[in-house]
mmCIF file of C-alpha atoms in Angstrom:
data_model
loop_
_atom_site.group_PDB
_atom_site.id
_atom_site.type_symbol
_atom_site.label_atom_id
_atom_site.label_comp_id
_atom_site.label_asym_id
_atom_site.label_seq_id
_atom_site.Cartn_x
_atom_site.Cartn_y
_atom_site.Cartn_z
ATOM 1 C CA MET W 1 -13.750 25.849 -4.562
ATOM 2 C CA SER W 2 -10.336 24.558 -5.571
ATOM 3 C CA ASP W 3 -8.889 24.964 -9.065
ATOM 4 C CA THR W 4 -6.818 21.765 -8.727
ATOM 5 C CA LEU W 5 -7.912 18.363 -7.413
ATOM 6 C CA VAL W 6 -5.288 15.721 -6.623
ATOM 7 C CA LEU W 7 -6.496 12.098 -6.530
ATOM 8 C CA LEU W 8 -4.128 9.586 -4.915
ATOM 9 C CA PRO W 9 -4.745 5.905 -5.750
ATOM 10 C CA GLY W 10 -4.160 2.865 -3.556
ATOM 11 C CA LEU W 11 -1.744 -0.051 -3.637
ATOM 12 C CA LEU W 12 -1.653 -1.653 -7.101
ATOM 13 C CA ASN W 13 -3.990 1.101 -8.359
ATOM 14 C CA ASP W 14 -3.391 3.810 -10.937
ATOM 15 C CA ALA W 15 -5.496 6.570 -12.493
ATOM 16 C CA ALA W 16 -8.063 4.026 -13.720
ATOM 17 C CA LEU W 17 -9.296 3.766 -10.122
ATOM 18 C CA TRP W 18 -10.665 7.302 -10.444
ATOM 19 C CA THR W 19 -12.107 7.098 -13.987
ATOM 20 C CA HIS W 20 -15.679 7.921 -12.958
ATOM 21 C CA GLN W 21 -14.630 10.630 -10.521
ATOM 22 C CA ILE W 22 -12.390 12.344 -13.087
ATOM 23 C CA ALA W 23 -15.305 12.512 -15.502
ATOM 24 C CA GLY W 24 -17.890 13.415 -12.865
ATOM 25 C CA LEU W 25 -15.908 16.144 -11.090
ATOM 26 C CA SER W 26 -14.296 17.862 -14.069
ATOM 27 C CA ASP W 27 -16.972 20.561 -14.173
ATOM 28 C CA LEU W 28 -16.096 21.598 -10.608
ATOM 29 C CA VAL W 29 -12.316 21.936 -10.952
ATOM 30 C CA ASP W 30 -10.075 23.154 -13.768
ATOM 31 C CA ASP W 31 -7.340 20.576 -13.256
ATOM 32 C CA ILE W 32 -7.482 16.978 -11.950
ATOM 33 C CA GLN W 33 -4.180 15.197 -11.357
ATOM 34 C CA VAL W 34 -3.466 11.561 -10.427
ATOM 35 C CA PRO W 35 0.188 11.277 -9.352
ATOM 36 C CA ASP W 36 2.193 8.092 -9.802
ATOM 37 C CA LEU W 37 2.779 6.485 -6.383
ATOM 38 C CA THR W 38 5.078 3.718 -7.634
ATOM 39 C CA GLN W 39 8.436 5.466 -8.071
ATOM 40 C CA HIS W 40 9.754 5.766 -4.509
ATOM 41 C CA GLU W 41 10.221 3.473 -1.500
ATOM 42 C CA ASP W 42 9.575 6.150 1.130
ATOM 43 C CA VAL W 43 6.223 7.810 1.756
ATOM 44 C CA GLN W 44 7.888 11.098 2.739
ATOM 45 C CA GLU W 45 9.732 11.164 -0.581
ATOM 46 C CA ILE W 46 6.509 10.415 -2.469
ATOM 47 C CA ALA W 47 4.768 13.334 -0.752
ATOM 48 C CA THR W 48 7.684 15.711 -1.311
ATOM 49 C CA THR W 49 7.892 14.798 -4.995
ATOM 50 C CA ILE W 50 4.165 15.335 -5.495
ATOM 51 C CA LEU W 51 4.236 18.685 -3.717
ATOM 52 C CA GLU W 52 6.960 19.913 -6.074
ATOM 53 C CA THR W 53 4.583 19.518 -9.030
ATOM 54 C CA LEU W 54 1.474 21.146 -7.540
ATOM 55 C CA PRO W 55 0.179 24.712 -7.323
ATOM 56 C CA ASP W 56 0.192 26.618 -4.065
ATOM 57 C CA ARG W 57 -3.320 25.458 -3.161
ATOM 58 C CA PHE W 58 -5.254 22.314 -4.075
ATOM 59 C CA ALA W 59 -7.885 19.844 -2.930
ATOM 60 C CA LEU W 60 -6.562 16.415 -1.979
ATOM 61 C CA ALA W 61 -8.205 12.989 -1.902
ATOM 62 C CA GLY W 62 -6.543 9.659 -1.180
ATOM 63 C CA LEU W 63 -7.811 6.074 -1.061
ATOM 64 C CA SER W 64 -5.999 3.446 1.026
ATOM 65 C CA MET W 65 -2.266 3.925 0.307
ATOM 66 C CA GLY W 66 -3.264 7.239 -1.246
ATOM 67 C CA GLY W 67 -4.656 8.211 2.139
ATOM 68 C CA TYR W 68 -1.306 7.460 3.774
ATOM 69 C CA VAL W 69 0.375 9.774 1.263
ATOM 70 C CA ALA W 70 -2.331 12.415 1.754
ATOM 71 C CA LEU W 71 -1.672 12.450 5.487
ATOM 72 C CA GLU W 72 2.064 12.851 4.852
ATOM 73 C CA ILE W 73 1.282 15.784 2.552
ATOM 74 C CA MET W 74 -0.783 17.256 5.392
ATOM 75 C CA ARG W 75 2.228 16.819 7.663
ATOM 76 C CA GLN W 76 4.585 18.542 5.211
ATOM 77 C CA ALA W 77 2.397 21.306 3.775
ATOM 78 C CA PRO W 78 -0.917 21.673 5.631
ATOM 79 C CA ALA W 79 -1.485 25.274 4.534
ATOM 80 C CA ARG W 80 -1.531 24.246 0.868
ATOM 81 C CA VAL W 81 -4.433 21.799 1.200
ATOM 82 C CA GLU W 82 -7.807 23.527 0.810
ATOM 83 C CA ARG W 83 -9.860 20.417 1.540
ATOM 84 C CA LEU W 84 -9.060 16.794 2.305
ATOM 85 C CA ALA W 85 -10.785 13.464 1.599
ATOM 86 C CA LEU W 86 -9.589 10.238 3.247
ATOM 87 C CA ILE W 87 -11.263 7.199 1.711
ATOM 88 C CA ASP W 88 -10.958 3.633 3.057
ATOM 89 C CA THR W 89 -7.673 4.367 4.784
ATOM 90 C CA SER W 90 -6.115 4.648 8.235
ATOM 91 C CA ALA W 91 -4.094 7.121 10.261
ATOM 92 C CA ARG W 92 -2.403 4.294 12.155
ATOM 93 C CA ALA W 93 0.965 2.795 11.338
ATOM 94 C CA ASP W 94 1.020 -0.922 10.506
ATOM 95 C CA SER W 95 0.662 -3.392 13.345
ATOM 96 C CA ASP W 96 3.427 -5.952 13.812
ATOM 97 C CA GLU W 97 1.269 -8.532 12.038
ATOM 98 C CA GLN W 98 0.664 -6.218 9.088
ATOM 99 C CA ARG W 99 4.370 -5.471 8.841
ATOM 100 C CA ARG W 100 5.197 -9.194 8.803
ATOM 101 C CA ARG W 101 2.616 -9.780 6.074
ATOM 102 C CA ARG W 102 3.939 -6.945 3.909
ATOM 103 C CA THR W 103 7.528 -8.057 4.374
ATOM 104 C CA GLY W 104 6.563 -11.582 3.356
ATOM 105 C CA LEU W 105 4.837 -10.309 0.203
ATOM 106 C CA ILE W 106 7.919 -8.260 -0.704
ATOM 107 C CA GLN W 107 10.104 -11.345 -0.272
ATOM 108 C CA LEU W 108 7.810 -13.440 -2.475
ATOM 109 C CA ALA W 109 7.827 -10.746 -5.160
ATOM 110 C CA ASP W 110 11.622 -10.516 -4.961
ATOM 111 C CA MET W 111 11.753 -14.275 -5.652
ATOM 112 C CA GLY W 112 9.703 -13.805 -8.798
ATOM 113 C CA LYS W 113 6.401 -14.876 -7.275
ATOM 114 C CA PHE W 114 4.478 -11.631 -7.812
ATOM 115 C CA LYS W 115 0.965 -12.452 -8.972
ATOM 116 C CA GLY W 116 -0.683 -9.054 -8.699
ATOM 117 C CA VAL W 117 -4.301 -9.327 -7.624
ATOM 118 C CA THR W 118 -5.551 -12.889 -8.011
ATOM 119 C CA PRO W 119 -9.159 -14.121 -7.774
ATOM 120 C CA ARG W 120 -8.206 -15.452 -4.337
ATOM 121 C CA LEU W 121 -7.440 -11.927 -3.100
ATOM 122 C CA LEU W 122 -10.496 -10.223 -4.601
ATOM 123 C CA PRO W 123 -12.804 -10.968 -1.615
ATOM 124 C CA MET W 124 -10.513 -8.798 0.518
ATOM 125 C CA LEU W 125 -10.914 -5.887 -1.892
ATOM 126 C CA VAL W 126 -14.576 -5.765 -2.875
ATOM 127 C CA HIS W 127 -17.981 -6.619 -1.467
ATOM 128 C CA PRO W 128 -19.169 -10.191 -2.205
ATOM 129 C CA SER W 129 -21.922 -8.816 -4.440
ATOM 130 C CA ARG W 130 -19.314 -7.367 -6.838
ATOM 131 C CA LEU W 131 -17.047 -10.395 -7.204
ATOM 132 C CA GLU W 132 -18.644 -11.400 -10.505
ATOM 133 C CA ASP W 133 -18.941 -7.864 -11.898
ATOM 134 C CA PRO W 134 -16.377 -7.400 -14.695
ATOM 135 C CA GLU W 135 -16.746 -3.609 -14.556
ATOM 136 C CA VAL W 136 -15.279 -3.811 -11.045
ATOM 137 C CA THR W 137 -12.917 -6.777 -11.275
ATOM 138 C CA GLY W 138 -11.548 -6.037 -14.749
ATOM 139 C CA PRO W 139 -9.967 -2.705 -13.833
ATOM 140 C CA ILE W 140 -8.536 -4.206 -10.618
ATOM 141 C CA PHE W 141 -6.650 -6.928 -12.510
ATOM 142 C CA GLN W 142 -5.572 -4.511 -15.261
ATOM 143 C CA MET W 143 -4.212 -1.922 -12.828
ATOM 144 C CA ALA W 144 -2.236 -4.557 -10.911
ATOM 145 C CA ALA W 145 -0.715 -5.814 -14.157
ATOM 146 C CA ARG W 146 0.325 -2.285 -15.130
ATOM 147 C CA ILE W 147 1.912 -1.552 -11.737
ATOM 148 C CA GLY W 148 3.813 -4.839 -11.901
ATOM 149 C CA ARG W 149 6.240 -6.488 -9.525
ATOM 150 C CA ASP W 150 8.769 -3.673 -9.147
ATOM 151 C CA GLY W 151 6.110 -1.032 -8.591
ATOM 152 C CA PHE W 152 4.393 -3.269 -6.044
ATOM 153 C CA ILE W 153 7.633 -3.750 -4.098
ATOM 154 C CA ARG W 154 8.324 -0.013 -4.022
ATOM 155 C CA GLN W 155 4.762 0.700 -2.889
ATOM 156 C CA GLN W 156 4.882 -1.866 -0.095
ATOM 157 C CA LYS W 157 8.222 -0.502 1.141
ATOM 158 C CA ALA W 158 6.773 3.018 1.085
ATOM 159 C CA ILE W 159 3.767 1.896 3.117
ATOM 160 C CA LEU W 160 6.103 0.260 5.633
ATOM 161 C CA SER W 161 8.058 3.514 5.903
ATOM 162 C CA ARG W 162 5.131 5.642 7.029
ATOM 163 C CA THR W 163 4.770 6.976 10.548
ATOM 164 C CA ASP W 164 1.673 6.918 12.722
ATOM 165 C CA SER W 165 -0.477 9.965 11.947
ATOM 166 C CA LEU W 166 -2.922 9.893 14.860
ATOM 167 C CA ASP W 167 -1.146 12.907 16.366
ATOM 168 C CA LEU W 168 -1.651 14.824 13.124
ATOM 169 C CA LEU W 169 -5.434 14.448 12.993
ATOM 170 C CA PRO W 170 -6.403 17.092 15.593
ATOM 171 C CA THR W 171 -4.328 19.693 13.718
ATOM 172 C CA ILE W 172 -6.204 19.343 10.409
ATOM 173 C CA ASP W 173 -8.271 22.480 9.924
ATOM 174 C CA CYS W 174 -9.584 22.253 6.350
ATOM 175 C CA PRO W 175 -12.965 20.777 5.311
ATOM 176 C CA THR W 176 -12.430 17.024 5.614
ATOM 177 C CA LEU W 177 -14.422 14.129 4.203
ATOM 178 C CA ILE W 178 -13.855 10.640 5.574
ATOM 179 C CA ALA W 179 -15.538 7.844 3.635
ATOM 180 C CA CYS W 180 -15.479 4.068 3.976
ATOM 181 C CA GLY W 181 -17.205 1.004 2.614
ATOM 182 C CA ARG W 182 -19.165 -0.592 5.445
ATOM 183 C CA GLN W 183 -17.730 -4.044 4.664
ATOM 184 C CA ASP W 184 -14.116 -2.928 4.052
ATOM 185 C CA GLN W 185 -11.920 -5.769 5.337
ATOM 186 C CA LEU W 186 -8.514 -4.146 4.740
ATOM 187 C CA THR W 187 -9.145 -0.840 6.525
ATOM 188 C CA PRO W 188 -12.289 -1.554 8.557
ATOM 189 C CA LEU W 189 -14.879 1.094 9.285
ATOM 190 C CA GLY W 190 -13.662 1.562 12.851
ATOM 191 C CA LEU W 191 -10.478 3.176 11.523
ATOM 192 C CA SER W 192 -12.516 5.763 9.618
ATOM 193 C CA GLU W 193 -14.719 6.360 12.652
ATOM 194 C CA GLU W 194 -11.573 6.967 14.681
ATOM 195 C CA MET W 195 -10.337 9.569 12.193
ATOM 196 C CA ALA W 196 -13.734 11.251 11.979
ATOM 197 C CA ALA W 197 -13.877 11.560 15.747
ATOM 198 C CA THR W 198 -10.437 13.169 15.856
ATOM 199 C CA VAL W 199 -10.313 15.534 12.842
ATOM 200 C CA PRO W 200 -12.171 18.739 13.825
ATOM 201 C CA GLY W 201 -15.406 19.078 11.875
ATOM 202 C CA ALA W 202 -14.824 16.000 9.723
ATOM 203 C CA VAL W 203 -17.813 14.500 7.904
ATOM 204 C CA LEU W 204 -18.013 10.690 7.897
ATOM 205 C CA THR W 205 -19.861 8.959 5.069
ATOM 206 C CA VAL W 206 -20.394 5.189 5.104
ATOM 207 C CA ILE W 207 -21.138 3.391 1.827
ATOM 208 C CA ASP W 208 -23.320 0.337 2.386
ATOM 209 C CA GLU W 209 -22.673 -3.050 0.768
ATOM 210 C CA CYS W 210 -19.222 -1.859 -0.236
ATOM 211 C CA GLY W 211 -15.706 -3.127 0.357
ATOM 212 C CA HIS W 212 -12.322 -1.398 0.074
ATOM 213 C CA LEU W 213 -12.712 0.250 -3.345
ATOM 214 C CA PRO W 214 -15.858 2.413 -3.453
ATOM 215 C CA ALA W 215 -14.495 4.445 -6.375
ATOM 216 C CA LEU W 216 -14.953 1.262 -8.458
ATOM 217 C CA GLU W 217 -17.690 -0.569 -6.564
ATOM 218 C CA TYR W 218 -20.052 2.402 -6.351
ATOM 219 C CA PRO W 219 -18.601 5.001 -8.721
ATOM 220 C CA GLU W 220 -21.725 7.157 -8.989
ATOM 221 C CA ARG W 221 -22.211 7.256 -5.230
ATOM 222 C CA THR W 222 -18.531 8.029 -4.641
ATOM 223 C CA THR W 223 -18.593 10.848 -7.191
ATOM 224 C CA GLU W 224 -21.745 12.266 -5.613
ATOM 225 C CA ILE W 225 -20.119 12.235 -2.158
ATOM 226 C CA MET W 226 -17.021 13.942 -3.540
ATOM 227 C CA ARG W 227 -19.075 16.570 -5.363
ATOM 228 C CA ARG W 228 -20.656 17.543 -2.045
ATOM 229 C CA TRP W 229 -17.224 17.646 -0.446
ATOM 230 C CA LEU W 230 -15.785 19.873 -3.175
ATOM 231 C CA GLY W 231 -18.722 22.242 -2.824
ATOM 232 C CA ALA W 232 -18.576 22.370 0.956
#
């Protein structure tokens, strides 16, 4: 079992995304770290900066954008990662349509039209059954406000900078958990199934009635899944 667990949050997320997991996994690891993913515009630079702060060996989990960074860490320092969890993320680079959408959002934010996560965007993030749940929606709005416009722009540019990681997947040789909300609209289940079929020995867990943010939508279930992964 690892002494250090690194939890990488998603776009417009910070450590609050992992509140339940930090509390529920602290008996299994001595040190839990949630790096800041808002300071650089290049995913390689984010990964390199994180690696400089970590011990020689650690467990690594990333959700969404955090998964993109986790895969870059696997590219740069695979021998240092004792176990890997990829949650509601993708190994694929953006499609042309996704790149156009991100570029448009960056341009709007540059013009002063950054609105964080609005009620209009929530249905893309969480399952319909959680749209009126303040324990889920409250942290989402609060995290987006803390990240702010400049952090959002840097994160989107970093996501655009990433390379396709499909070629990396067959080389991963540590215990790997892949988890996804069944109703995730942003990184649909098929992307997780693709990763699970390609990473040797990977375990795929699907969380029913869940969207893109299981750490918030089903915190107890997510923590339980991660406890099994850490003990594997």
